[in-house]
Tab-separated table of C-alpha atoms in Angstrom:
chain	number	residue	atom	x	y	z
A	1	MET	CA	97.078	68.470	-67.985
A	2	ILE	CA	98.093	67.373	-71.206
A	3	LEU	CA	100.188	69.256	-73.479
A	4	THR	CA	99.415	69.568	-77.020
A	5	SER	CA	100.583	71.407	-80.145
A	6	LYS	CA	98.542	71.599	-83.617
A	7	LYS	CA	99.866	69.660	-86.608
A	8	ASN	CA	100.713	71.085	-89.513
A	9	ILE	CA	97.282	71.762	-91.661
A	10	GLU	CA	98.926	70.579	-95.103
A	11	ASP	CA	99.146	67.181	-93.080
A	12	ILE	CA	95.606	67.191	-91.886
A	13	LYS	CA	94.367	68.310	-96.081
A	14	ARG	CA	96.167	65.188	-97.062
A	15	SER	CA	95.098	63.204	-94.092
A	16	LEU	CA	91.160	64.164	-95.072
A	17	GLN	CA	91.578	63.160	-98.846
A	18	GLY	CA	89.167	61.410	-99.573
A	19	PHE	CA	86.520	62.720	-96.918
A	20	ASN	CA	83.977	65.654	-97.464
A	21	SER	CA	81.494	66.075	-94.872
A	22	ILE	CA	83.234	66.380	-91.681
A	23	VAL	CA	82.462	67.728	-88.035
A	24	ILE	CA	84.797	69.640	-86.252
A	25	VAL	CA	85.650	68.741	-82.174
A	26	GLY	CA	87.615	70.684	-79.911
A	27	CYS	CA	88.194	70.228	-75.948
A	28	SER	CA	87.149	72.858	-73.805
A	29	GLU	CA	89.650	71.728	-71.040
A	30	CYS	CA	93.255	70.689	-71.840
A	31	ALA	CA	93.850	71.728	-75.156
A	32	ALA	CA	91.998	74.725	-74.551
A	33	ILE	CA	94.441	75.571	-72.074
A	34	CYS	CA	97.191	74.834	-74.517
A	35	GLN	CA	95.183	77.121	-77.232
A	36	THR	CA	95.320	73.744	-79.747
A	37	GLY	CA	91.566	73.244	-79.455
A	38	GLY	CA	89.573	75.535	-77.803
A	39	SER	CA	86.777	76.846	-79.507
A	40	GLU	CA	89.247	79.781	-80.927
A	41	GLN	CA	91.203	77.009	-82.513
A	42	VAL	CA	87.872	75.369	-83.678
A	43	LYS	CA	86.719	78.449	-85.478
A	44	ASP	CA	90.120	78.715	-86.993
A	45	MET	CA	90.068	74.872	-88.249
A	46	GLU	CA	86.851	75.504	-89.385
A	47	ASN	CA	88.043	78.663	-91.985
A	48	ALA	CA	91.081	76.455	-92.835
A	49	LEU	CA	88.691	73.219	-93.901
A	50	SER	CA	86.918	75.768	-95.755
A	51	GLU	CA	86.966	73.450	-98.846
A	52	ASN	CA	85.202	71.012	-97.050
A	53	GLU	CA	81.655	71.019	-96.273
A	54	ILE	CA	81.569	71.315	-92.441
A	55	LEU	CA	78.545	69.861	-91.044
A	56	ALA	CA	78.849	70.901	-87.106
A	57	THR	CA	81.451	71.905	-84.695
A	58	ILE	CA	81.576	71.008	-81.511
A	59	SER	CA	83.241	71.698	-78.125
A	60	ILE	CA	83.481	69.238	-75.551
A	61	GLU	CA	84.189	69.601	-72.010
A	62	SER	CA	86.681	66.532	-71.942
A	63	PRO	CA	86.079	64.394	-75.070
A	64	CYS	CA	88.513	61.507	-73.731
A	65	ASP	CA	86.034	60.777	-71.240
A	66	LYS	CA	83.460	58.734	-73.239
A	67	ARG	CA	81.070	59.814	-70.782
A	68	ILE	CA	80.907	63.007	-71.355
A	69	SER	CA	81.863	62.234	-75.388
A	70	THR	CA	78.888	60.512	-75.834
A	71	ARG	CA	76.409	62.643	-74.020
A	72	ASP	CA	77.839	65.870	-75.777
A	73	PHE	CA	77.849	64.061	-79.589
A	74	ARG	CA	74.124	63.194	-78.833
A	75	ARG	CA	73.255	67.241	-79.621
A	76	ILE	CA	74.726	66.695	-83.632
A	77	THR	CA	73.635	63.060	-83.979
A	78	GLU	CA	71.887	64.040	-87.475
A	79	GLU	CA	74.977	66.090	-88.518
A	80	LEU	CA	77.598	62.873	-87.029
A	81	ASN	CA	75.823	60.611	-89.162
A	82	LYS	CA	76.160	62.655	-92.423
A	83	ALA	CA	79.649	63.229	-91.685
A	84	ASP	CA	82.499	61.543	-93.605
A	85	ALA	CA	84.832	61.779	-91.159
A	86	ILE	CA	85.946	63.695	-87.755
A	87	VAL	CA	88.922	66.542	-86.929
A	88	SER	CA	90.061	65.995	-83.550
A	89	LEU	CA	91.343	68.870	-81.814
A	90	THR	CA	92.346	66.878	-79.252
A	91	CYS	CA	95.036	65.095	-77.302
A	92	GLY	CA	95.357	61.710	-78.444
A	93	SER	CA	93.649	59.877	-76.067
A	94	GLY	CA	90.582	62.362	-77.134
A	95	VAL	CA	90.949	61.387	-80.604
A	96	GLN	CA	90.797	57.828	-79.670
A	97	ALA	CA	88.111	57.997	-77.279
A	98	VAL	CA	85.896	60.140	-80.234
A	99	SER	CA	86.833	57.449	-82.706
A	100	GLU	CA	85.685	54.481	-80.457
A	101	VAL	CA	82.393	56.621	-79.337
A	102	THR	CA	80.935	57.370	-82.956
A	103	GLY	CA	82.934	55.140	-85.127
A	104	LYS	CA	84.135	57.370	-88.076
A	105	PRO	CA	87.425	57.773	-89.454
A	106	VAL	CA	88.816	60.703	-86.825
A	107	ILE	CA	91.852	62.497	-87.979
A	108	SER	CA	94.184	64.087	-85.820
A	109	ALA	CA	94.411	67.422	-86.059
A	110	LEU	CA	96.992	67.894	-83.178
A	111	ASP	CA	100.365	66.073	-81.712
A	112	THR	CA	99.936	64.910	-77.751
A	113	LEU	CA	103.497	66.298	-75.943
A	114	PHE	CA	103.718	65.829	-72.153
A	115	LEU	CA	101.864	65.911	-68.793
A	116	GLY	CA	102.720	69.638	-68.184
A	117	MET	CA	102.795	71.640	-65.348
A	118	VAL	CA	101.322	75.165	-65.828
A	119	GLU	CA	103.351	78.022	-64.920
A	120	ARG	CA	101.195	81.036	-66.411
A	121	LEU	CA	99.061	80.902	-69.483
A	122	GLY	CA	101.262	79.601	-72.323
A	123	GLU	CA	104.038	78.372	-69.908
A	124	PHE	CA	104.122	74.746	-69.673
A	125	HIS	CA	106.356	72.840	-68.392
A	126	GLU	CA	106.690	68.086	-68.566
A	127	ARG	CA	107.401	67.399	-64.584
A	128	CYS	CA	105.995	64.422	-64.429
A	129	SER	CA	106.501	61.037	-67.044
A	130	THR	CA	103.972	58.638	-65.600
A	131	CYS	CA	106.322	56.172	-64.992
A	132	GLY	CA	104.065	54.268	-62.409
A	133	ASP	CA	106.214	54.054	-60.122
A	134	CYS	CA	106.822	57.583	-58.324
A	135	ILE	CA	109.733	58.273	-56.284
A	136	LEU	CA	108.842	61.849	-55.520
A	137	ASN	CA	108.325	61.390	-51.499
A	138	TYR	CA	112.324	60.589	-51.065
A	139	THR	CA	113.653	63.200	-53.843
A	140	ALA	CA	112.412	66.087	-52.217
A	141	SER	CA	109.524	66.716	-54.666
A	142	ILE	CA	111.646	66.665	-57.973
A	143	CYS	CA	111.156	64.164	-60.387
A	144	PRO	CA	114.555	62.925	-61.917
A	145	ILE	CA	112.915	60.623	-64.677
A	146	THR	CA	111.542	63.632	-66.297
A	147	LEU	CA	113.941	65.978	-65.266
A	148	CYS	CA	117.208	64.062	-66.234
A	149	PRO	CA	117.894	63.625	-70.008
A	150	LYS	CA	118.559	60.361	-69.010
A	151	GLY	CA	116.001	59.779	-66.869
A	152	ILE	CA	118.485	58.179	-63.843
A	153	ARG	CA	116.830	57.067	-60.907
A	154	ASN	CA	120.065	57.415	-58.771
A	155	GLY	CA	121.885	60.002	-59.806
A	156	PRO	CA	123.613	62.089	-60.583
A	157	CYS	CA	125.833	60.376	-63.501
A	158	GLU	CA	129.326	60.973	-64.266
A	159	GLY	CA	128.645	63.796	-67.074
A	160	ILE	CA	127.722	66.500	-64.780
A	161	VAL	CA	129.987	69.699	-64.534
A	162	ASN	CA	130.739	71.555	-61.665
A	163	THR	CA	126.568	71.599	-61.099
A	164	LYS	CA	125.456	71.531	-64.400
A	165	CYS	CA	123.683	69.149	-66.684
A	166	GLU	CA	125.805	67.181	-69.344
A	167	VAL	CA	123.216	67.304	-71.949
A	168	TYR	CA	121.630	70.761	-71.371
A	169	GLU	CA	124.521	72.905	-69.854
A	170	GLU	CA	122.285	75.971	-69.226
A	171	LYS	CA	120.803	73.864	-66.679
A	172	GLU	CA	121.658	72.835	-63.283
A	173	CYS	CA	121.233	68.914	-62.890
A	174	VAL	CA	118.268	67.982	-61.262
A	175	TRP	CA	120.065	65.456	-58.803
A	176	HIS	CA	122.521	67.830	-57.856
A	177	LEU	CA	118.908	70.134	-57.120
A	178	ILE	CA	117.439	67.370	-55.212
A	179	TYR	CA	120.528	66.910	-53.279
A	180	GLU	CA	120.421	70.677	-52.066
A	181	LYS	CA	116.903	70.819	-51.050
A	182	LEU	CA	116.729	67.609	-49.374
A	183	LYS	CA	119.767	69.057	-47.292
A	184	ASP	CA	117.223	72.440	-46.939
A	185	LEU	CA	114.501	70.148	-45.756
A	186	ASN	CA	116.510	68.028	-43.447
A	187	ARG	CA	116.184	64.825	-45.241
A	188	ILE	CA	119.181	64.293	-46.846
A	189	ASP	CA	118.979	60.668	-45.369
A	190	ASN	CA	116.454	59.917	-48.366
A	191	TYR	CA	119.471	60.755	-51.258
A	192	SER	CA	121.275	57.553	-50.609
A	193	ILE	CA	118.161	55.297	-51.038
A	194	TYR	CA	118.717	53.069	-53.425
A	195	HIS	CA	116.005	52.849	-56.038
A	196	GLU	CA	115.534	49.324	-57.749
A	197	PRO	CA	114.564	49.658	-62.052
A	198	LEU	CA	110.805	50.017	-62.790
A	199	ASP	CA	109.116	46.794	-62.740
A	200	TRP	CA	108.161	47.018	-66.058
A	201	SER	CA	105.968	44.078	-65.906
A	202	LEU	CA	103.618	46.538	-63.839
A	203	HIS	CA	103.932	49.390	-65.760
A	204	HIS	CA	104.063	48.764	-69.074
A	205	SER	CA	101.828	49.922	-71.826
A	206	PRO	CA	98.855	49.936	-72.773
A	207	ARG	CA	98.195	50.612	-68.585
A	208	GLU	CA	94.789	50.466	-67.408
A	209	LYS	CA	93.359	50.929	-64.014
A	210	LEU	CA	90.198	49.199	-63.004
A	211	TRP	CA	88.070	50.313	-59.913
A	212	LYS	CA	85.792	48.369	-58.098
A	213	ARG	CA	82.680	49.762	-56.933
A	214	ARG	CA	82.267	49.743	-52.888
A	215	LYS	CA	79.358	47.882	-52.428
A	216	SER	CA	77.530	50.128	-50.015
B	1	MET	CA	146.803	57.041	-58.171
B	2	LYS	CA	146.490	54.354	-61.115
B	3	TYR	CA	146.041	55.559	-64.712
B	4	ILE	CA	144.339	53.891	-67.474
B	5	LYS	CA	144.800	53.888	-70.827
B	6	TYR	CA	141.838	54.254	-72.460
B	7	LEU	CA	140.930	53.831	-76.574
B	8	PRO	CA	137.259	55.114	-76.604
B	9	SER	CA	136.572	54.094	-80.308
B	10	VAL	CA	137.600	51.763	-83.047
B	11	ASP	CA	136.204	51.859	-86.329
B	12	ASP	CA	138.901	49.598	-87.861
B	13	ILE	CA	140.299	45.902	-86.440
B	14	SER	CA	143.752	46.634	-88.399
B	15	GLU	CA	144.102	50.160	-86.389
B	16	ILE	CA	144.538	48.115	-82.971
B	17	GLU	CA	148.323	47.492	-83.364
B	18	TYR	CA	148.771	51.147	-83.958
B	19	PHE	CA	147.535	51.985	-81.036
B	20	ILE	CA	148.783	49.725	-78.660
B	21	LYS	CA	152.304	49.871	-79.664
B	22	GLY	CA	154.673	51.395	-76.883
B	23	LEU	CA	151.875	50.656	-73.768
B	24	SER	CA	154.164	48.828	-71.644
B	25	PRO	CA	152.558	44.831	-69.839
B	26	ASP	CA	152.148	47.541	-66.595
B	27	ASP	CA	149.359	49.400	-68.229
B	28	LEU	CA	145.931	49.347	-67.577
B	29	ILE	CA	143.817	49.468	-71.097
B	30	LEU	CA	139.961	50.439	-71.071
B	31	ILE	CA	138.348	50.012	-74.374
B	32	GLY	CA	135.284	51.921	-74.843
B	33	GLU	CA	132.296	51.609	-77.274
B	34	TYR	CA	132.018	54.680	-79.131
B	35	GLY	CA	133.376	53.275	-82.271
B	36	GLN	CA	132.023	51.225	-84.946
B	37	LEU	CA	132.886	47.881	-83.581
B	38	ASN	CA	131.634	46.340	-81.106
B	39	PRO	CA	134.668	46.695	-78.139
B	40	PHE	CA	134.230	42.415	-78.243
B	41	SER	CA	135.205	41.801	-81.173
B	42	ILE	CA	138.961	43.725	-81.181
B	43	TYR	CA	139.541	41.625	-77.881
B	44	TYR	CA	141.601	39.160	-79.686
B	45	GLU	CA	142.873	41.630	-81.640
B	46	ILE	CA	144.700	43.605	-78.810
B	47	LYS	CA	145.569	40.599	-76.502
B	48	SER	CA	147.621	39.127	-79.302
B	49	CYS	CA	150.208	42.017	-79.208
B	50	PHE	CA	149.574	43.551	-75.329
B	51	ASN	CA	150.276	41.000	-72.082
B	52	GLY	CA	148.656	43.596	-69.914
B	53	GLU	CA	145.189	43.973	-68.367
B	54	ILE	CA	141.986	44.743	-70.258
B	55	PHE	CA	139.271	46.130	-69.374
B	56	ILE	CA	136.174	47.268	-71.201
B	57	GLU	CA	133.484	50.302	-70.303
B	58	ILE	CA	129.794	49.132	-70.357
B	59	ASN	CA	127.306	52.422	-71.017
B	60	ALA	CA	124.300	51.994	-69.462
B	61	ARG	CA	122.770	53.932	-72.586
B	62	ASP	CA	121.201	51.835	-75.193
B	63	LYS	CA	120.973	48.866	-73.309
B	64	ASN	CA	118.209	47.136	-71.428
B	65	LYS	CA	118.871	44.689	-68.731
B	66	ASP	CA	119.181	41.392	-70.472
B	67	LEU	CA	121.858	43.157	-72.985
B	68	ILE	CA	123.659	44.541	-69.960
B	69	VAL	CA	123.481	41.448	-68.311
B	70	SER	CA	125.067	39.848	-71.739
B	71	TYR	CA	127.830	42.085	-71.731
B	72	ILE	CA	128.871	41.308	-68.548
B	73	CYS	CA	129.201	38.089	-69.049
B	74	THR	CA	130.869	37.658	-71.915
B	75	ALA	CA	133.111	40.604	-70.881
B	76	PHE	CA	134.235	37.659	-68.134
B	77	SER	CA	134.355	34.910	-70.356
B	78	LEU	CA	136.263	36.332	-73.046
B	79	GLY	CA	138.940	37.205	-70.280
B	80	PHE	CA	138.469	41.078	-69.635
B	81	LYS	CA	140.056	41.697	-66.144
B	82	GLY	CA	137.028	43.797	-65.601
B	83	LEU	CA	134.759	46.622	-66.755
B	84	VAL	CA	134.275	50.290	-66.099
B	85	ILE	CA	130.162	51.235	-65.764
B	86	SER	CA	129.468	54.411	-67.442
B	87	SER	CA	125.969	56.166	-67.964
B	88	GLY	CA	126.998	56.974	-72.259
B	89	LYS	CA	126.861	60.235	-73.108
B	90	PHE	CA	123.921	61.828	-74.189
B	91	GLU	CA	124.082	64.834	-76.485
B	92	LYS	CA	121.099	66.878	-76.721
B	93	LYS	CA	121.167	68.013	-80.945
B	94	GLU	CA	120.770	63.946	-81.471
B	95	GLY	CA	117.783	63.340	-83.408
B	96	MET	CA	115.375	60.122	-84.613
B	97	ALA	CA	115.759	57.400	-82.421
B	98	LYS	CA	115.371	57.553	-78.547
B	99	PRO	CA	118.444	57.190	-76.710
B	100	VAL	CA	117.710	54.442	-73.910
B	101	TYR	CA	118.837	54.217	-70.247
B	102	ASP	CA	117.326	50.971	-69.085
B	103	LEU	CA	119.314	50.874	-66.265
B	104	ASP	CA	120.831	53.631	-64.665
B	105	PRO	CA	124.947	53.115	-63.388
B	106	SER	CA	123.518	52.308	-60.090
B	107	GLN	CA	121.440	49.607	-61.111
B	108	ILE	CA	124.092	48.436	-63.306
B	109	LEU	CA	126.618	47.784	-60.759
B	110	MET	CA	124.247	45.987	-58.770
B	111	VAL	CA	123.769	44.132	-61.449
B	112	ALA	CA	127.169	42.952	-61.497
B	113	VAL	CA	127.703	43.160	-58.101
B	114	SER	CA	125.748	40.428	-57.749
B	115	LEU	CA	127.011	38.454	-60.603
B	116	LYS	CA	130.494	38.988	-59.305
B	117	GLU	CA	129.574	37.170	-56.101
B	118	LYS	CA	127.549	33.902	-57.709
B	119	LYS	CA	129.593	33.481	-60.412
B	120	PHE	CA	132.835	35.702	-61.154
B	121	GLY	CA	134.977	35.472	-58.094
B	122	ASP	CA	137.047	38.502	-56.862
B	123	ASP	CA	139.416	38.298	-59.160
B	124	PHE	CA	136.751	40.419	-62.036
B	125	ILE	CA	137.384	44.261	-61.395
B	126	ILE	CA	134.328	46.110	-61.036
B	127	GLY	CA	135.503	50.300	-61.831
B	128	ILE	CA	132.379	53.387	-62.058
B	129	ARG	CA	132.945	56.680	-63.398
B	130	SER	CA	132.543	59.144	-61.383
B	131	ALA	CA	132.561	63.381	-61.535
B	132	SER	CA	133.740	65.343	-58.478
B	133	GLY	CA	133.286	68.331	-56.976
B	134	THR	CA	129.590	68.559	-55.568
B	135	GLY	CA	127.927	67.436	-52.695
B	136	ALA	CA	125.855	65.301	-54.621
B	137	VAL	CA	128.725	63.794	-56.560
B	138	TYR	CA	130.395	62.678	-53.409
B	139	GLU	CA	127.332	61.318	-51.866
B	140	ARG	CA	126.799	59.342	-54.579
B	141	ALA	CA	130.496	57.957	-54.935
B	142	LYS	CA	130.171	57.036	-51.860
B	143	PHE	CA	127.434	54.852	-52.493
B	144	PHE	CA	129.651	53.296	-55.213
B	145	ILE	CA	132.406	52.201	-53.036
B	146	GLU	CA	129.621	51.160	-49.833
B	147	ASN	CA	127.653	49.018	-52.549
B	148	GLY	CA	130.970	46.724	-54.027
B	149	ALA	CA	132.580	49.431	-56.638
B	150	ASP	CA	136.157	48.443	-56.474
B	151	PHE	CA	137.670	51.924	-57.913
B	152	LEU	CA	136.307	54.862	-59.321
B	153	VAL	CA	137.258	56.176	-62.596
B	154	PHE	CA	137.562	59.916	-63.328
B	155	ASP	CA	138.199	61.669	-66.259
B	156	ASN	CA	140.831	64.087	-65.121
B	157	ASN	CA	143.038	65.059	-61.769
B	158	ASN	CA	140.056	66.405	-60.272
B	159	VAL	CA	139.161	63.496	-58.017
B	160	ILE	CA	137.273	62.622	-54.669
B	161	GLU	CA	140.310	62.800	-51.986
B	162	ASP	CA	138.254	60.644	-49.945
B	163	PHE	CA	138.585	58.259	-52.249
B	164	LYS	CA	142.114	58.707	-53.740
B	165	ASN	CA	143.168	55.100	-53.062
B	166	ARG	CA	140.262	53.714	-54.899
B	167	THR	CA	140.515	55.721	-57.644
B	168	VAL	CA	142.120	55.581	-61.472
B	169	ILE	CA	142.102	58.472	-64.221
B	170	ILE	CA	141.572	58.274	-67.509
B	171	GLN	CA	144.526	58.663	-69.991
B	172	GLU	CA	142.979	58.588	-73.547
B	173	ILE	CA	144.788	57.048	-76.564
B	174	SER	CA	144.550	59.695	-79.093
B	175	LYS	CA	144.008	58.013	-82.489
B	176	TYR	CA	146.618	58.954	-85.026
B	177	ASN	CA	148.643	60.604	-82.531
B	178	GLU	CA	151.762	58.552	-82.269
B	179	THR	CA	153.528	60.590	-79.877
B	180	ILE	CA	150.781	60.586	-77.018
B	181	ILE	CA	150.828	56.115	-78.019
B	182	ALA	CA	154.300	56.508	-77.433
B	183	LYS	CA	154.087	58.119	-73.831
């Protein structure tokens, strides 16, 4: 899930200067779970931007999916045509999809934080950095790229203090956790496997994945 | 066990003579890179008043692979006896620009060992920093030794017994502390 946080409303108002008529777009997937872009937050935004003319509000299931955005925006075509700008309560991918689909100026109301694991509502943990070269099969399903502040692929670093992290003293070093879990799983041989540096020629931004359709 | 005198940072080239007076030619010096001056810039200054062997610490931090290769080759070309690989300190309170850890110490070791085999020869010595006290650390230290590190460098006397004959312990040369410098 993609984690987002709300931008300061004054920053949003500053970005809206020069635009009067607006449409507010929410996301009923990730941003709704984060309580940053669900229907309640769309309503809050509507109230906060009451000085503007709000032409329509809409919650889209996955605004980052251009097919779904295109379909759902058809419901408010008239309002969209009149709108000076769109305020988007979505992740960065959503903002850009909305922009590409509508061709309108889009003001982002959220900051995109990380790809998160949901512990419970309101508690999210970063577990994957989307590095593109996953070594979880060798690290007992614990990601050192994300959980080590230095992102070390062959750890631990020399800064480990007893079993604690050099940077976050209250936390266990992730490489210590990996070692202990591999021992428990009887897979300790995996610990000494050397992991090459990431091949950035394959993984640098902007990344894209293009599937070829199978011929049936 | 051997000891190495560590000069973690230099902010002014005129400090050099002051730092190293009192050291004997048998001492090893390790120049760190936490000061404002690039350690390469002080090599000749140190060499002019010290006859012993000089090592350079290469932090993984804030260097991409190209810069790391450049650091290692420059160290060899200038005449450093060898290098000590470390990850480099990182404090959670640091703001603004993100610290970069492009290669980790194991990966730098691989680069350095490859350069040593192809270009530098056996006289160039590769050390690498290690911690101690856990199974995870022991296994990594073993990996370092098995993959070409000549010695492990420890911050204090808590070393790994099995690698004692391949161990060097750091003794910091304190700035502005003449009594420690004179030891």
